[in-house]
Amino acid sequence: MKTVETKAARRDASQDLLLVVDFQNVYLPGYDWGCPGMPEAMKNTIRLLNAANAPDYILTRFLAPTAPAGRWKQYNEAFRDINENPFLAELSGEMAPYAAEGKVAGKTTYSSMKAEGVLAALEGKKAIVLTGVTAECCVLATMMDAIDMGYEVVYLYDCIAGQSVELDAEIKALAEIFTPVHTTIMSSGEYLAAIAGD
């Protein structure tokens, strides 16, 4: 497939769901699974959440499965200290005002597309505007599932962070493979201009 970074075209935000994946404390720089770009990704995502013409949104929060099956048993054992730390599992403080509105879906898999709250929020939507962490894990799994389910994925590369700059670039390159049929690659600024009709 052709790899193209799509220039902003006018979008109808009512057809989009802004999916904010796992901005939890454990992924902040300095913590166990820190993503150096997470503060900037959150700042850009909050700009979208606060926009006058913003699409509907939902936040996700990963929680280790309580009745794990298969390899998730090993996951729980390997990362027990992290998973049992309530502070690390909480959404970052910057997300608190948006979580307070009750638009949070818990999930026990990497992909957000298996969370009932996300599926309910997607009713009537055509596209998923993807933000969050980590690029190489939960964001990637969500993107691939969303593609398989037939949604357009708008990959907002300055709203997504991985555990290194190199991983950020690699996952953005993977997303670009699926343009223009399945994915649209944009910055948050381009997306805001597109929904404003500029």
PDB file of C-alpha atoms in Angstrom:
ATOM      1  CA  MET A   1       0.000   0.000   0.000  1.00  0.00           C
ATOM      2  CA  LYS A   2       1.101   3.566  -0.686  1.00  0.00           C
ATOM      3  CA  THR A   3       2.617   5.351   2.309  1.00  0.00           C
ATOM      4  CA  VAL A   4       1.394   8.921   2.365  1.00  0.00           C
ATOM      5  CA  GLU A   5       0.973  11.482   5.130  1.00  0.00           C
ATOM      6  CA  THR A   6      -2.447  12.859   4.367  1.00  0.00           C
ATOM      7  CA  LYS A   7      -2.887  16.612   4.326  1.00  0.00           C
ATOM      8  CA  ALA A   8      -5.741  17.842   6.497  1.00  0.00           C
ATOM      9  CA  ALA A   9      -9.089  17.691   4.720  1.00  0.00           C
ATOM     10  CA  ARG A  10     -12.338  18.843   6.226  1.00  0.00           C
ATOM     11  CA  ARG A  11     -13.730  16.354   8.758  1.00  0.00           C
ATOM     12  CA  ASP A  12     -17.062  15.976  10.499  1.00  0.00           C
ATOM     13  CA  ALA A  13     -16.105  15.576  14.162  1.00  0.00           C
ATOM     14  CA  SER A  14     -19.523  14.089  14.951  1.00  0.00           C
ATOM     15  CA  GLN A  15     -18.429  10.966  13.055  1.00  0.00           C
ATOM     16  CA  ASP A  16     -15.228  10.598  15.120  1.00  0.00           C
ATOM     17  CA  LEU A  17     -14.486   9.167  18.552  1.00  0.00           C
ATOM     18  CA  LEU A  18     -11.409  10.530  20.304  1.00  0.00           C
ATOM     19  CA  LEU A  19      -9.923   7.435  21.965  1.00  0.00           C
ATOM     20  CA  VAL A  20      -7.450   8.328  24.723  1.00  0.00           C
ATOM     21  CA  VAL A  21      -5.491   5.177  25.536  1.00  0.00           C
ATOM     22  CA  ASP A  22      -4.039   4.535  29.004  1.00  0.00           C
ATOM     23  CA  PHE A  23      -2.530   7.863  30.102  1.00  0.00           C
ATOM     24  CA  GLN A  24      -1.685   6.235  33.469  1.00  0.00           C
ATOM     25  CA  ASN A  25       1.010   7.149  35.993  1.00  0.00           C
ATOM     26  CA  VAL A  26       3.116   4.054  35.246  1.00  0.00           C
ATOM     27  CA  TYR A  27       3.897   5.487  31.792  1.00  0.00           C
ATOM     28  CA  LEU A  28       5.084   8.892  33.002  1.00  0.00           C
ATOM     29  CA  PRO A  29       8.836   9.562  32.632  1.00  0.00           C
ATOM     30  CA  GLY A  30      10.665   8.285  35.705  1.00  0.00           C
ATOM     31  CA  TYR A  31       8.261   5.434  36.413  1.00  0.00           C
ATOM     32  CA  ASP A  32       8.537   1.754  35.524  1.00  0.00           C
ATOM     33  CA  TRP A  33       7.264   1.905  31.944  1.00  0.00           C
ATOM     34  CA  GLY A  34       7.987   5.575  31.349  1.00  0.00           C
ATOM     35  CA  CYS A  35       7.410   7.105  27.921  1.00  0.00           C
ATOM     36  CA  PRO A  36       9.557  10.208  27.387  1.00  0.00           C
ATOM     37  CA  GLY A  37       7.013  11.792  25.061  1.00  0.00           C
ATOM     38  CA  MET A  38       3.974  11.245  27.286  1.00  0.00           C
ATOM     39  CA  PRO A  39       3.792  14.772  28.792  1.00  0.00           C
ATOM     40  CA  GLU A  40       3.793  16.339  25.317  1.00  0.00           C
ATOM     41  CA  ALA A  41       1.323  13.740  23.998  1.00  0.00           C
ATOM     42  CA  MET A  42      -1.017  14.486  26.922  1.00  0.00           C
ATOM     43  CA  LYS A  43      -0.705  18.234  26.394  1.00  0.00           C
ATOM     44  CA  ASN A  44      -1.679  17.878  22.735  1.00  0.00           C
ATOM     45  CA  THR A  45      -4.526  15.504  23.587  1.00  0.00           C
ATOM     46  CA  ILE A  46      -5.891  17.912  26.205  1.00  0.00           C
ATOM     47  CA  ARG A  47      -5.862  20.638  23.560  1.00  0.00           C
ATOM     48  CA  LEU A  48      -8.177  18.421  21.503  1.00  0.00           C
ATOM     49  CA  LEU A  49     -10.402  17.600  24.482  1.00  0.00           C
ATOM     50  CA  ASN A  50     -10.804  21.316  25.202  1.00  0.00           C
ATOM     51  CA  ALA A  51     -11.514  22.368  21.617  1.00  0.00           C
ATOM     52  CA  ALA A  52     -14.942  23.928  21.085  1.00  0.00           C
ATOM     53  CA  ASN A  53     -15.726  21.568  18.236  1.00  0.00           C
ATOM     54  CA  ALA A  54     -14.070  18.468  19.725  1.00  0.00           C
ATOM     55  CA  PRO A  55     -15.440  15.002  18.941  1.00  0.00           C
ATOM     56  CA  ASP A  56     -16.904  12.733  21.613  1.00  0.00           C
ATOM     57  CA  TYR A  57     -14.199  11.021  23.647  1.00  0.00           C
ATOM     58  CA  ILE A  58     -13.497   8.117  25.929  1.00  0.00           C
ATOM     59  CA  LEU A  59     -10.448   7.350  28.080  1.00  0.00           C
ATOM     60  CA  THR A  60      -9.185   3.846  28.683  1.00  0.00           C
ATOM     61  CA  ARG A  61      -7.338   2.475  31.680  1.00  0.00           C
ATOM     62  CA  PHE A  62      -5.517  -0.851  31.673  1.00  0.00           C
ATOM     63  CA  LEU A  63      -5.998  -3.056  34.722  1.00  0.00           C
ATOM     64  CA  ALA A  64      -4.350  -6.455  35.076  1.00  0.00           C
ATOM     65  CA  PRO A  65      -6.885  -9.257  34.573  1.00  0.00           C
ATOM     66  CA  THR A  66      -8.196 -10.712  37.827  1.00  0.00           C
ATOM     67  CA  ALA A  67      -8.948 -14.094  36.260  1.00  0.00           C
ATOM     68  CA  PRO A  68      -6.137 -14.351  33.734  1.00  0.00           C
ATOM     69  CA  ALA A  69      -6.150 -16.947  30.986  1.00  0.00           C
ATOM     70  CA  GLY A  70      -3.191 -18.338  29.074  1.00  0.00           C
ATOM     71  CA  ARG A  71      -0.168 -16.056  28.864  1.00  0.00           C
ATOM     72  CA  TRP A  72      -1.920 -13.378  30.942  1.00  0.00           C
ATOM     73  CA  LYS A  73      -1.139 -15.578  33.966  1.00  0.00           C
ATOM     74  CA  GLN A  74       2.579 -15.106  33.274  1.00  0.00           C
ATOM     75  CA  TYR A  75       1.979 -11.390  32.707  1.00  0.00           C
ATOM     76  CA  ASN A  76       0.376 -11.066  36.144  1.00  0.00           C
ATOM     77  CA  GLU A  77       3.256 -12.940  37.773  1.00  0.00           C
ATOM     78  CA  ALA A  78       6.009 -11.025  35.953  1.00  0.00           C
ATOM     79  CA  PHE A  79       4.565  -7.589  36.730  1.00  0.00           C
ATOM     80  CA  ARG A  80       2.817  -8.183  40.040  1.00  0.00           C
ATOM     81  CA  ASP A  81       4.619  -5.320  41.849  1.00  0.00           C
ATOM     82  CA  ILE A  82       3.564  -2.822  39.184  1.00  0.00           C
ATOM     83  CA  ASN A  83       0.031  -4.095  38.713  1.00  0.00           C
ATOM     84  CA  GLU A  84      -0.712  -4.108  42.434  1.00  0.00           C
ATOM     85  CA  ASN A  85       0.453  -0.501  42.909  1.00  0.00           C
ATOM     86  CA  PRO A  86      -2.747   1.597  42.850  1.00  0.00           C
ATOM     87  CA  PHE A  87      -0.903   4.859  42.123  1.00  0.00           C
ATOM     88  CA  LEU A  88       0.786   3.458  39.021  1.00  0.00           C
ATOM     89  CA  ALA A  89      -2.543   2.126  37.723  1.00  0.00           C
ATOM     90  CA  GLU A  90      -4.338   5.469  38.110  1.00  0.00           C
ATOM     91  CA  LEU A  91      -4.869   7.866  35.245  1.00  0.00           C
ATOM     92  CA  SER A  92      -2.424  10.755  35.309  1.00  0.00           C
ATOM     93  CA  GLY A  93      -3.642  13.805  37.204  1.00  0.00           C
ATOM     94  CA  GLU A  94      -3.950  15.850  34.003  1.00  0.00           C
ATOM     95  CA  MET A  95      -6.662  13.439  32.874  1.00  0.00           C
ATOM     96  CA  ALA A  96      -8.714  13.795  36.085  1.00  0.00           C
ATOM     97  CA  PRO A  97     -11.150  16.482  34.822  1.00  0.00           C
ATOM     98  CA  TYR A  98     -12.029  14.336  31.801  1.00  0.00           C
ATOM     99  CA  ALA A  99     -12.228  11.092  33.781  1.00  0.00           C
ATOM    100  CA  ALA A 100     -14.546  12.830  36.266  1.00  0.00           C
ATOM    101  CA  GLU A 101     -17.206  13.005  33.574  1.00  0.00           C
ATOM    102  CA  GLY A 102     -17.411   9.209  33.727  1.00  0.00           C
ATOM    103  CA  LYS A 103     -16.045   8.611  30.243  1.00  0.00           C
ATOM    104  CA  VAL A 104     -13.520   5.962  31.286  1.00  0.00           C
ATOM    105  CA  ALA A 105     -13.472   2.365  30.085  1.00  0.00           C
ATOM    106  CA  GLY A 106     -11.467  -0.243  31.982  1.00  0.00           C
ATOM    107  CA  LYS A 107      -9.745  -2.941  29.967  1.00  0.00           C
ATOM    108  CA  THR A 108      -7.742  -6.081  30.675  1.00  0.00           C
ATOM    109  CA  THR A 109      -6.145  -6.519  27.243  1.00  0.00           C
ATOM    110  CA  TYR A 110      -3.752  -4.381  25.253  1.00  0.00           C
ATOM    111  CA  SER A 111      -6.388  -3.471  22.671  1.00  0.00           C
ATOM    112  CA  SER A 112      -9.022  -0.945  23.673  1.00  0.00           C
ATOM    113  CA  MET A 113     -11.374  -2.429  21.102  1.00  0.00           C
ATOM    114  CA  LYS A 114     -12.383  -5.217  23.472  1.00  0.00           C
ATOM    115  CA  ALA A 115     -13.617  -2.831  26.184  1.00  0.00           C
ATOM    116  CA  GLU A 116     -17.406  -2.657  26.435  1.00  0.00           C
ATOM    117  CA  GLY A 117     -17.294   1.057  27.222  1.00  0.00           C
ATOM    118  CA  VAL A 118     -15.330   1.775  24.046  1.00  0.00           C
ATOM    119  CA  LEU A 119     -17.680  -0.292  21.912  1.00  0.00           C
ATOM    120  CA  ALA A 120     -20.669   1.566  23.359  1.00  0.00           C
ATOM    121  CA  ALA A 121     -19.026   4.951  22.717  1.00  0.00           C
ATOM    122  CA  LEU A 122     -18.371   3.936  19.099  1.00  0.00           C
ATOM    123  CA  GLU A 123     -22.037   3.510  18.286  1.00  0.00           C
ATOM    124  CA  GLY A 124     -22.786   5.612  15.203  1.00  0.00           C
ATOM    125  CA  LYS A 125     -19.129   6.575  14.675  1.00  0.00           C
ATOM    126  CA  LYS A 126     -17.041   5.949  11.574  1.00  0.00           C
ATOM    127  CA  ALA A 127     -13.542   6.822  12.741  1.00  0.00           C
ATOM    128  CA  ILE A 128     -11.311   6.455  15.766  1.00  0.00           C
ATOM    129  CA  VAL A 129      -8.990   9.369  16.526  1.00  0.00           C
ATOM    130  CA  LEU A 130      -6.169   7.617  18.327  1.00  0.00           C
ATOM    131  CA  THR A 131      -4.066   9.101  21.138  1.00  0.00           C
ATOM    132  CA  GLY A 132      -2.266   7.638  24.158  1.00  0.00           C
ATOM    133  CA  VAL A 133       0.434   5.197  25.258  1.00  0.00           C
ATOM    134  CA  THR A 134       2.282   3.063  24.629  1.00  0.00           C
ATOM    135  CA  ALA A 135       2.728   3.374  20.891  1.00  0.00           C
ATOM    136  CA  GLU A 136       4.290  -0.078  20.545  1.00  0.00           C
ATOM    137  CA  CYS A 137       1.793  -1.945  22.711  1.00  0.00           C
ATOM    138  CA  CYS A 138      -1.726  -0.766  23.553  1.00  0.00           C
ATOM    139  CA  VAL A 139      -1.920   1.868  20.813  1.00  0.00           C
ATOM    140  CA  LEU A 140      -0.654  -0.560  18.169  1.00  0.00           C
ATOM    141  CA  ALA A 141      -3.014  -3.342  19.304  1.00  0.00           C
ATOM    142  CA  THR A 142      -5.939  -0.916  19.307  1.00  0.00           C
ATOM    143  CA  MET A 143      -5.096   0.371  15.833  1.00  0.00           C
ATOM    144  CA  MET A 144      -4.902  -3.102  14.322  1.00  0.00           C
ATOM    145  CA  ASP A 145      -8.167  -4.240  15.908  1.00  0.00           C
ATOM    146  CA  ALA A 146      -9.922  -1.044  14.832  1.00  0.00           C
ATOM    147  CA  ILE A 147      -8.745  -1.565  11.251  1.00  0.00           C
ATOM    148  CA  ASP A 148     -10.035  -5.132  11.283  1.00  0.00           C
ATOM    149  CA  MET A 149     -13.391  -3.887  12.585  1.00  0.00           C
ATOM    150  CA  GLY A 150     -13.692  -1.498   9.648  1.00  0.00           C
ATOM    151  CA  TYR A 151     -13.048   1.853  11.319  1.00  0.00           C
ATOM    152  CA  GLU A 152     -10.872   4.560   9.853  1.00  0.00           C
ATOM    153  CA  VAL A 153      -8.020   5.202  12.299  1.00  0.00           C
ATOM    154  CA  VAL A 154      -6.778   8.768  12.560  1.00  0.00           C
ATOM    155  CA  TYR A 155      -3.275   8.345  13.983  1.00  0.00           C
ATOM    156  CA  LEU A 156      -2.352  11.587  15.758  1.00  0.00           C
ATOM    157  CA  TYR A 157       1.386  11.104  15.999  1.00  0.00           C
ATOM    158  CA  ASP A 158       2.050  14.031  18.356  1.00  0.00           C
ATOM    159  CA  CYS A 159      -0.585  12.678  20.776  1.00  0.00           C
ATOM    160  CA  ILE A 160       0.983   9.194  20.976  1.00  0.00           C
ATOM    161  CA  ALA A 161       4.086   8.184  22.925  1.00  0.00           C
ATOM    162  CA  GLY A 162       6.135   5.023  23.194  1.00  0.00           C
ATOM    163  CA  GLN A 163       9.004   4.014  25.444  1.00  0.00           C
ATOM    164  CA  SER A 164      11.556   5.586  23.106  1.00  0.00           C
ATOM    165  CA  VAL A 165      11.752   8.078  20.260  1.00  0.00           C
ATOM    166  CA  GLU A 166      12.769   5.191  17.998  1.00  0.00           C
ATOM    167  CA  LEU A 167       9.629   3.225  18.868  1.00  0.00           C
ATOM    168  CA  ASP A 168       7.487   6.318  18.271  1.00  0.00           C
ATOM    169  CA  ALA A 169       8.905   6.557  14.744  1.00  0.00           C
ATOM    170  CA  GLU A 170       8.588   2.823  14.061  1.00  0.00           C
ATOM    171  CA  ILE A 171       4.925   2.640  15.028  1.00  0.00           C
ATOM    172  CA  LYS A 172       4.097   5.813  13.081  1.00  0.00           C
ATOM    173  CA  ALA A 173       5.767   4.145  10.071  1.00  0.00           C
ATOM    174  CA  LEU A 174       3.591   1.059  10.602  1.00  0.00           C
ATOM    175  CA  ALA A 175       0.487   3.229  10.705  1.00  0.00           C
ATOM    176  CA  GLU A 176       1.587   4.874   7.452  1.00  0.00           C
ATOM    177  CA  ILE A 177       1.627   1.483   5.713  1.00  0.00           C
ATOM    178  CA  PHE A 178      -2.174   1.411   5.919  1.00  0.00           C
ATOM    179  CA  THR A 179      -2.779   4.844   4.356  1.00  0.00           C
ATOM    180  CA  PRO A 180      -4.896   5.984   2.688  1.00  0.00           C
ATOM    181  CA  VAL A 181      -7.462   3.163   2.931  1.00  0.00           C
ATOM    182  CA  HIS A 182      -7.403   2.349   6.653  1.00  0.00           C
ATOM    183  CA  THR A 183      -5.411   5.100   8.357  1.00  0.00           C
ATOM    184  CA  THR A 184      -4.994   8.851   8.200  1.00  0.00           C
ATOM    185  CA  ILE A 185      -1.772  10.231   9.684  1.00  0.00           C
ATOM    186  CA  MET A 186      -2.070  13.709  11.172  1.00  0.00           C
ATOM    187  CA  SER A 187      -0.750  16.018  13.853  1.00  0.00           C
ATOM    188  CA  SER A 188      -3.136  17.380  16.469  1.00  0.00           C
ATOM    189  CA  GLY A 189      -2.913  20.793  14.808  1.00  0.00           C
ATOM    190  CA  GLU A 190      -3.890  19.343  11.445  1.00  0.00           C
ATOM    191  CA  TYR A 191      -6.802  17.527  13.028  1.00  0.00           C
ATOM    192  CA  LEU A 192      -8.051  20.698  14.752  1.00  0.00           C
ATOM    193  CA  ALA A 193      -7.851  22.564  11.446  1.00  0.00           C
ATOM    194  CA  ALA A 194      -9.731  19.746   9.704  1.00  0.00           C
ATOM    195  CA  ILE A 195     -12.648  19.729  12.134  1.00  0.00           C
ATOM    196  CA  ALA A 196     -12.746  23.530  12.084  1.00  0.00           C
ATOM    197  CA  GLY A 197     -12.991  23.428   8.297  1.00  0.00           C
ATOM    198  CA  ASP A 198      -9.900  25.634   7.842  1.00  0.00           C
TER     199      ASP A 198
END
